[in-house]
Coordinates of C-alpha atoms in Angstrom, one line a residue:
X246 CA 21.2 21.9 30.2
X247 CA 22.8 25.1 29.1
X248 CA 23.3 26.9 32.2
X249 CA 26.5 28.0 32.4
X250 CA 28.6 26.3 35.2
X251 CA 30.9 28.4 38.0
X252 CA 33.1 25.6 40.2
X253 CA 35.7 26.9 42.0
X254 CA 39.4 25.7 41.7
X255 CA 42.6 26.7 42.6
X256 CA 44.1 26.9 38.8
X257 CA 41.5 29.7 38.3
X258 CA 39.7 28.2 35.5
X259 CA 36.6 28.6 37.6
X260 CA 34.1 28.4 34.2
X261 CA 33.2 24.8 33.2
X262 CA 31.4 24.2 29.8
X263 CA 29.1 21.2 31.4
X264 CA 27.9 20.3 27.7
X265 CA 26.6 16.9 27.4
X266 CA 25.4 15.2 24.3
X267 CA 21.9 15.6 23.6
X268 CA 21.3 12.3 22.1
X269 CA 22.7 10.1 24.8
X270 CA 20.5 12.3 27.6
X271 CA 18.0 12.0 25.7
X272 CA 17.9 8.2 25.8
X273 CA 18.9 8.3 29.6
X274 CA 15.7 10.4 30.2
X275 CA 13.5 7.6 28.7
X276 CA 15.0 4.9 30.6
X277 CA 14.2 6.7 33.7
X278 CA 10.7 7.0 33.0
X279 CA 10.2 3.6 32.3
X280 CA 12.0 2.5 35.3
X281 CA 10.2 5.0 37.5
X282 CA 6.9 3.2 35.9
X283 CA 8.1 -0.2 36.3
X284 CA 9.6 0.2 40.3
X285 CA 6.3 2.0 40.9
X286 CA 4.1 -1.0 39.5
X287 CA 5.5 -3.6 40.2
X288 CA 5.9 -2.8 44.0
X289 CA 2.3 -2.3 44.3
X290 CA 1.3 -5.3 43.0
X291 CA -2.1 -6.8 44.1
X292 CA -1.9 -4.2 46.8
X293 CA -5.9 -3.1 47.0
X294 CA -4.3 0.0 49.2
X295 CA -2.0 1.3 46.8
X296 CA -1.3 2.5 43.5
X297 CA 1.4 3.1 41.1
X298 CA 0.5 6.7 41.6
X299 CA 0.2 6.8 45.3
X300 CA 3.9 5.5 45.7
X301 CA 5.8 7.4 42.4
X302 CA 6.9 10.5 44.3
X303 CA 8.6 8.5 46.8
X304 CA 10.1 6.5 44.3
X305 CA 11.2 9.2 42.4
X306 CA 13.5 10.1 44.8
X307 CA 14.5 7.5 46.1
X308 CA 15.5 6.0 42.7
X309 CA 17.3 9.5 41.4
X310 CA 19.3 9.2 45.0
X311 CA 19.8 5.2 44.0
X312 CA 21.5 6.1 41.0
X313 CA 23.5 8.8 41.6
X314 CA 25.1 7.2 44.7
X315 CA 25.7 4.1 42.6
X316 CA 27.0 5.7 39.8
X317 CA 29.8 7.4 42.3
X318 CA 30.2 4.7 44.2
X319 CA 31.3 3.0 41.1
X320 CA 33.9 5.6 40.2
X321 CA 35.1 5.8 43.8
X322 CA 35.8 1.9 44.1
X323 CA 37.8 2.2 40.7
X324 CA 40.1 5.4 41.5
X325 CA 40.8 3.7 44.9
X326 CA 40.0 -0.2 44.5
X327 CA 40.8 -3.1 42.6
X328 CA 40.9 -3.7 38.7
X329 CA 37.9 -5.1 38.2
X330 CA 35.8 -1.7 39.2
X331 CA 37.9 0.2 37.0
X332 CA 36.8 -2.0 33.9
X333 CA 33.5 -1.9 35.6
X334 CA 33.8 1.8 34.6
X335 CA 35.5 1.7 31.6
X336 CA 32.6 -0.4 30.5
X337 CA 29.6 2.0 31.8
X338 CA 32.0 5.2 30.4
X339 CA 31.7 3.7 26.7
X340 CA 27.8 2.4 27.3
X341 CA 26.3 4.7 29.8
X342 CA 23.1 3.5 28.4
X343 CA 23.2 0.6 29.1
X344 CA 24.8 1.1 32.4
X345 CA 21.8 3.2 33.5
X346 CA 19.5 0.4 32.4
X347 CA 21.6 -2.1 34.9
X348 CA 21.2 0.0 37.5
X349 CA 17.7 0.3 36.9
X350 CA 16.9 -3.0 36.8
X351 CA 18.7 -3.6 40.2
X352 CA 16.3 -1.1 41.5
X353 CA 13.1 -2.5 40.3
X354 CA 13.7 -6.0 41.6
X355 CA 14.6 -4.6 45.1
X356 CA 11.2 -3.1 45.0
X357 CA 9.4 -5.7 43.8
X358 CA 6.8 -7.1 46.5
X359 CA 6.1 -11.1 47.4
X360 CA 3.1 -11.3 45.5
X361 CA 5.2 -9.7 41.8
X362 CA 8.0 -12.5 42.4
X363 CA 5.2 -15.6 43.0
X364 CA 2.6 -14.7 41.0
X365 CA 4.1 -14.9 37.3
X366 CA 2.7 -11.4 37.5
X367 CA 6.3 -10.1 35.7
X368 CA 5.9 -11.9 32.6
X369 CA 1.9 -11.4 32.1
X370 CA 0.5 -8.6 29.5
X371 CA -1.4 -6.9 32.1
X372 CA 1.9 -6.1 33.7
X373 CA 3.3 -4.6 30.6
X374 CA 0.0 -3.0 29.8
X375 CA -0.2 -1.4 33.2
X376 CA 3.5 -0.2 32.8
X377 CA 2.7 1.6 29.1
X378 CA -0.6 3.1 30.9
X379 CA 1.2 4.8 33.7
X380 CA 4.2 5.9 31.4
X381 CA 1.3 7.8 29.5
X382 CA -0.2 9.0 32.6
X383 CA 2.9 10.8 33.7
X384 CA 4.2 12.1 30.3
X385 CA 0.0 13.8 30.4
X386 CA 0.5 15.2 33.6
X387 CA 4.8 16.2 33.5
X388 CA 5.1 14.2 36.7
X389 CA 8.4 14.1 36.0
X390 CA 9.9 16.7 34.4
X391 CA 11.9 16.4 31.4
X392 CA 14.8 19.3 32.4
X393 CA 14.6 17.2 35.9
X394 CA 15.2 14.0 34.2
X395 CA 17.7 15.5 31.9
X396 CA 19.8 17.3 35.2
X397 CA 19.5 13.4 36.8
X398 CA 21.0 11.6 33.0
X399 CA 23.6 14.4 33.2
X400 CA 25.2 13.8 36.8
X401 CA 25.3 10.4 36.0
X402 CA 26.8 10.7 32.5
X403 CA 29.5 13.5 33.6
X404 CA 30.5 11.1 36.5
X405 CA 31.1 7.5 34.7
X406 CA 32.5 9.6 31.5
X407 CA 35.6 9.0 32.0
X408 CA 37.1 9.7 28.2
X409 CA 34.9 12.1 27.9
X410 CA 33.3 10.9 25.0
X411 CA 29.5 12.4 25.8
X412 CA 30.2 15.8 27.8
X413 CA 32.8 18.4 27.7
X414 CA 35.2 18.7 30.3
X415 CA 36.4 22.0 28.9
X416 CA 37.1 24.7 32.0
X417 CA 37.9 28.5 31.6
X418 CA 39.0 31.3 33.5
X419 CA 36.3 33.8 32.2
X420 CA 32.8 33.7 31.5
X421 CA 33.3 35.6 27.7
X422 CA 35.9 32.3 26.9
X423 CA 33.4 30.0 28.4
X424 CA 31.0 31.3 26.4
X425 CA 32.9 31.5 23.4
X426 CA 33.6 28.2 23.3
X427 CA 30.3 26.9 23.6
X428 CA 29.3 28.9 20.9
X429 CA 31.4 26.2 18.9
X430 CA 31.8 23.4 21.5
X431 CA 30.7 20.3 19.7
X432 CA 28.2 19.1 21.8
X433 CA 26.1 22.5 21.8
X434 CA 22.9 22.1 20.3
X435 CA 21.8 23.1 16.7
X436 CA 19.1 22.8 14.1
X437 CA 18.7 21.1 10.8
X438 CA 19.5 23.2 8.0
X439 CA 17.8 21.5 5.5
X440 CA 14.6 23.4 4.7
X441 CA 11.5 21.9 6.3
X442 CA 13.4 19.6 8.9
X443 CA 13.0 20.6 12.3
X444 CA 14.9 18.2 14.4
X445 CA 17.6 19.7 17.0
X446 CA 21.2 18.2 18.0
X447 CA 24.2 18.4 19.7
X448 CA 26.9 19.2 16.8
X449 CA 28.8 16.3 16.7
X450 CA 25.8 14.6 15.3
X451 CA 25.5 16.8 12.4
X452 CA 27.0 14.0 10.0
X453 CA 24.9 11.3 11.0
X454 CA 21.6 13.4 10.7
X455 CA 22.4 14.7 7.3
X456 CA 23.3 11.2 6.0
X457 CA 19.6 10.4 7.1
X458 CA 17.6 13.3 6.8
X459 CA 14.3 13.3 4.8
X460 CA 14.0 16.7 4.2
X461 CA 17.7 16.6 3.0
X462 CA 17.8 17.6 -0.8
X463 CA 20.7 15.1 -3.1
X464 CA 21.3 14.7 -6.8
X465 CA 18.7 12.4 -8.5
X466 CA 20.3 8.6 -7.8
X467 CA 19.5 8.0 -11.7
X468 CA 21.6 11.2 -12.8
X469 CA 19.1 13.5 -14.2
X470 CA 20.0 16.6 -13.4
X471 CA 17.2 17.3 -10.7
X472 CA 17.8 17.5 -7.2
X473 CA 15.6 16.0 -4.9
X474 CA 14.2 15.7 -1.1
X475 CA 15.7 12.2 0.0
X476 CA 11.9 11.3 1.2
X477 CA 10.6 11.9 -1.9
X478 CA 13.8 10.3 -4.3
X479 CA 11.9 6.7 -4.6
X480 CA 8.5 8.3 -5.9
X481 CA 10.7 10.7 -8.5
X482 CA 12.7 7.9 -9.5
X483 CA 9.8 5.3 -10.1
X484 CA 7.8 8.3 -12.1
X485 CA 8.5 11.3 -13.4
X486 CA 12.1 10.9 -13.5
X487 CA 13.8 11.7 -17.2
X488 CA 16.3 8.9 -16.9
X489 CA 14.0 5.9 -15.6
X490 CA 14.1 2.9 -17.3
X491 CA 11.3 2.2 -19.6
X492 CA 10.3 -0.2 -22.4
X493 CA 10.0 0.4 -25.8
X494 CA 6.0 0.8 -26.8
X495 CA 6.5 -1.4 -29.6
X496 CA 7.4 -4.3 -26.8
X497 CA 4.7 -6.5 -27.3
X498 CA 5.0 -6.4 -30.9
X499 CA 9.2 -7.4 -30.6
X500 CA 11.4 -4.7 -30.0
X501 CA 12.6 -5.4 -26.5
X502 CA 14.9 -2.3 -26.1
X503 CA 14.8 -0.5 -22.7
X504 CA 15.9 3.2 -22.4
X505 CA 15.8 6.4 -20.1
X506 CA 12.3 7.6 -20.8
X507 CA 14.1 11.3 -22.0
X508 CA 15.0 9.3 -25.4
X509 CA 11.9 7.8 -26.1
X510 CA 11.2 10.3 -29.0
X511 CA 14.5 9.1 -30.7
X512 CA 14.5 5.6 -30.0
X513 CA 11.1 5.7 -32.1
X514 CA 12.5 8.0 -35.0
X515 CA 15.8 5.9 -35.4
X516 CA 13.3 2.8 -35.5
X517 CA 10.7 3.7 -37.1
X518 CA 11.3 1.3 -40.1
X519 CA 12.2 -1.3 -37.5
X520 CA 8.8 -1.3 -35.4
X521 CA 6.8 -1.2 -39.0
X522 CA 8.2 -4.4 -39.7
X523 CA 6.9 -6.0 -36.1
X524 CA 3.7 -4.7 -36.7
X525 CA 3.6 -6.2 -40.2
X526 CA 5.1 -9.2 -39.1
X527 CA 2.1 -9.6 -36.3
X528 CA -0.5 -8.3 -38.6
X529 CA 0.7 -11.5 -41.0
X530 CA 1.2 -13.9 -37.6
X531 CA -2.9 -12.6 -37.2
X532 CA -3.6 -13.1 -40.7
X533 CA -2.5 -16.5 -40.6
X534 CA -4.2 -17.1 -37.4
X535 CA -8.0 -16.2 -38.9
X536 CA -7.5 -17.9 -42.3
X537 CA -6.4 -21.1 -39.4
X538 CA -9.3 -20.1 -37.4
X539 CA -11.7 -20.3 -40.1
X540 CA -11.0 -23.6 -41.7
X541 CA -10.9 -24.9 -38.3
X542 CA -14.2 -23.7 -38.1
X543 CA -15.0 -25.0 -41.7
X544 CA -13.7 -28.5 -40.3
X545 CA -16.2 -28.1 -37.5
X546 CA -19.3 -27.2 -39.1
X547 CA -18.1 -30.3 -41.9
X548 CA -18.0 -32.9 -39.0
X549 CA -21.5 -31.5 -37.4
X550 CA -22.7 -32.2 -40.8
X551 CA -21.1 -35.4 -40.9
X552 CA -22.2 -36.4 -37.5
X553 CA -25.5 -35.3 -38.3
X554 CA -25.8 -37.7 -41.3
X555 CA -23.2 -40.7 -40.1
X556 CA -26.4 -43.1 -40.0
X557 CA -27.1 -42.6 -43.7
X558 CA -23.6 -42.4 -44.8
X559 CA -22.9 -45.8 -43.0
X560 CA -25.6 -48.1 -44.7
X561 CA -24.7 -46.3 -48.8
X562 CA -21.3 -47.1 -47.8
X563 CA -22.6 -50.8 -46.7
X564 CA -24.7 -51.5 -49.9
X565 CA -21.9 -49.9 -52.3
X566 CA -19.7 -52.7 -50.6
X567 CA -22.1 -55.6 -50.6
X568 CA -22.5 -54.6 -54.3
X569 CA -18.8 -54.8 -55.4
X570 CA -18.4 -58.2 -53.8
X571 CA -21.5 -59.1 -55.7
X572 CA -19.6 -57.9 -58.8
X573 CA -16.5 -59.6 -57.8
X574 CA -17.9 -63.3 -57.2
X575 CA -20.2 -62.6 -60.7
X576 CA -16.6 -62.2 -62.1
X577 CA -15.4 -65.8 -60.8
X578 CA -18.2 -67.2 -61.8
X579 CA -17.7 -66.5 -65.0
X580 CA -13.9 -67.3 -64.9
X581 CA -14.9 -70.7 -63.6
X582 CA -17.6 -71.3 -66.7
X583 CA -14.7 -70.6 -69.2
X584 CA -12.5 -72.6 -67.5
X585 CA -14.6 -75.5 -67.2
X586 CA -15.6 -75.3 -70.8
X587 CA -12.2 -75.5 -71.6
X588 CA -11.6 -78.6 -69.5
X589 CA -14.7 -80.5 -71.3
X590 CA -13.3 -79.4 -75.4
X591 CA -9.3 -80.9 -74.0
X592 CA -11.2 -83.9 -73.0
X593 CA -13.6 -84.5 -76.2
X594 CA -10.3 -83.9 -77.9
X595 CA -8.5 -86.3 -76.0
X596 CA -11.1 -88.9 -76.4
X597 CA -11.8 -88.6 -80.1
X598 CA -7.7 -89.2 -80.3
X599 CA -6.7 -85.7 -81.9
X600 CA -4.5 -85.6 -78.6

């Protein structure tokens, strides 16, 4: 992919920088390996004569020709056709991914056999399961290549590119210019600076690595004044971090102030007098509680005493109450002897005629 380029035209600027971005190819490289795996078994289908392995080098080529012609065809039809192939590849210019991934699929199902389209073979797991095998199998054995794969994503992406988004279309007269500027072209490739990373891409992506990077060392996000790896920020905050949030030791007891854990010495000295007066105030609460405890303990043992002698307590209580109404009627008896004896002297009295 960095092979310096030598085309011949008639303004001289024979040089051509033939940079492509790394990321996109990438991506175009794995499509093709999946679609070379899915063409190769899904045409061999419940064939007891074939394999996906005995057809793949066929299909190789005959799929890298597939898409290259398309992929020209396209832009032929929309320099010299209608509108609707150059939005066609407008469209696969600002998705080539996606574009490739059409193609492929137009492929595969052109190679499917009779028994793949009747069998509900497509949609079974031992399809997909056979498909992720043979993937493996050729990444093991660098069936296909990945600097042939990447030459493949690049002829396709150079010719549908229209804006040029993904490749430089840069040209020069000299070698020593062409090779100056892709010593800062922005889609040569370059590595991570941040200590420890070792990932590799075209320059233009420099931005949107850092912003993700784990090895990537920022300011602590609680504003100590450590700096830290990004992939290690959450532990540093949630621990050992000066400014995380933490609640006073004297919590449970009442004071429900929460601080940076840096202050926790001073927070304690300016309340010192403060948390004494929780702790006195619960040691009270738990005074109060045993002296409550213990008579309700008292009441206990009282009523298992009580229980205990209920039968006993029940017939004194009987005889001291049969004994006061005893006392009571006695009482009335004797009201009703006076009474009487009164009645009898006012009638003497009355009789004798000293009424």
């Amino acid at each position: 992919m960095d092979n310096l380029k030598c085309t011949t035209g008639e303004d001289g600027f024979n040089f051509q920088c033939n940079l492509c971005d790394s990321e996109v190819v990438h991506s175009m490289t794995e499509i093709l390996l999946r679609g070379l795996a899915i063409a190769s078994v899904d045409s061999t289908t419940g064939d007891i004569f074939k394999s996906p392995s005995s057809v793949a080098v066929g299909m190789k080529t005959e799929l890298a020709e597939y898409l290259i012609q398309r992929s020209v065809t396209l832009v032929h039809k929309a320099v010299h056709g209608g509108e609707d192939h150059s939005e066609q590849l407008m469209k696969a210019s600002t998705v080539p991914k996606e574009f490739l991934s059409d193609l492929i699929d137009d492929f595969v199902i052109s190679k499917r056999n009779l028994l793949s389209h009747v069998s509900g073979f497509l949609s079974s797991e031992s399809r997909l399961n056979k498909i992720r095998d043979f993937i493996q199998k050729m990444e093991m054995e660098n069936f296909w290549t990945l600097d042939g794969r990447e030459a493949i994503a690049e002829t396709i992406l150079k010719s549908i590119d229209m804006k040029c988004v993904f490749h430089c279309p840069e040209r020069f007269d000299t070698q020593d210019k062409l090779a100056e500027h892709r010593s800062l072209c922005r889609f040569r490739i370059v590595n991570c600076k941040n200590d420890g990373c070792l990932a590799s891409f075209s320059a233009n992506h420099i931005e949107k690595h850092d912003s993700v990077c784990t090895f990537k060392v920022l300011p602590c996000e609680q504003l100590c004044e450590q700096l830290v790896m990004r992939c290690e920020m959450d532990m540093h905050c949630a621990s050992v971090c000066p400014m995380k949030l933490i609640n006073c030791p004297f919590h449970q007891v009442g004071c429900e102030r929460a601080f940076p854990q840096c202050v926790l010495d001073r927070h304690c000295s300016e309340f010192l007098q403060t948390h004494l007066l929780y702790i006195l105030q619960l040691t009270t609460r738990q005074d109060a509680s045993v002296n409550d405890m213990n008579q309700r303990l008292h009441l206990l043992e009282k009523a298992q005493s009580l229980n205990e002698l209920s039968g006993a307590l029940d017939i004194r209580t009987l005889t001291l109450i049969t004994k006061e109404q005893e006392a009571k009627i006695k009482k009335l008896e004797e009201n009703l002897k006076v009474q009487e004896a009164k009645m009898k002297k006012l009638e003497n009295e009355f009789r004798s005629g000293k009424v």
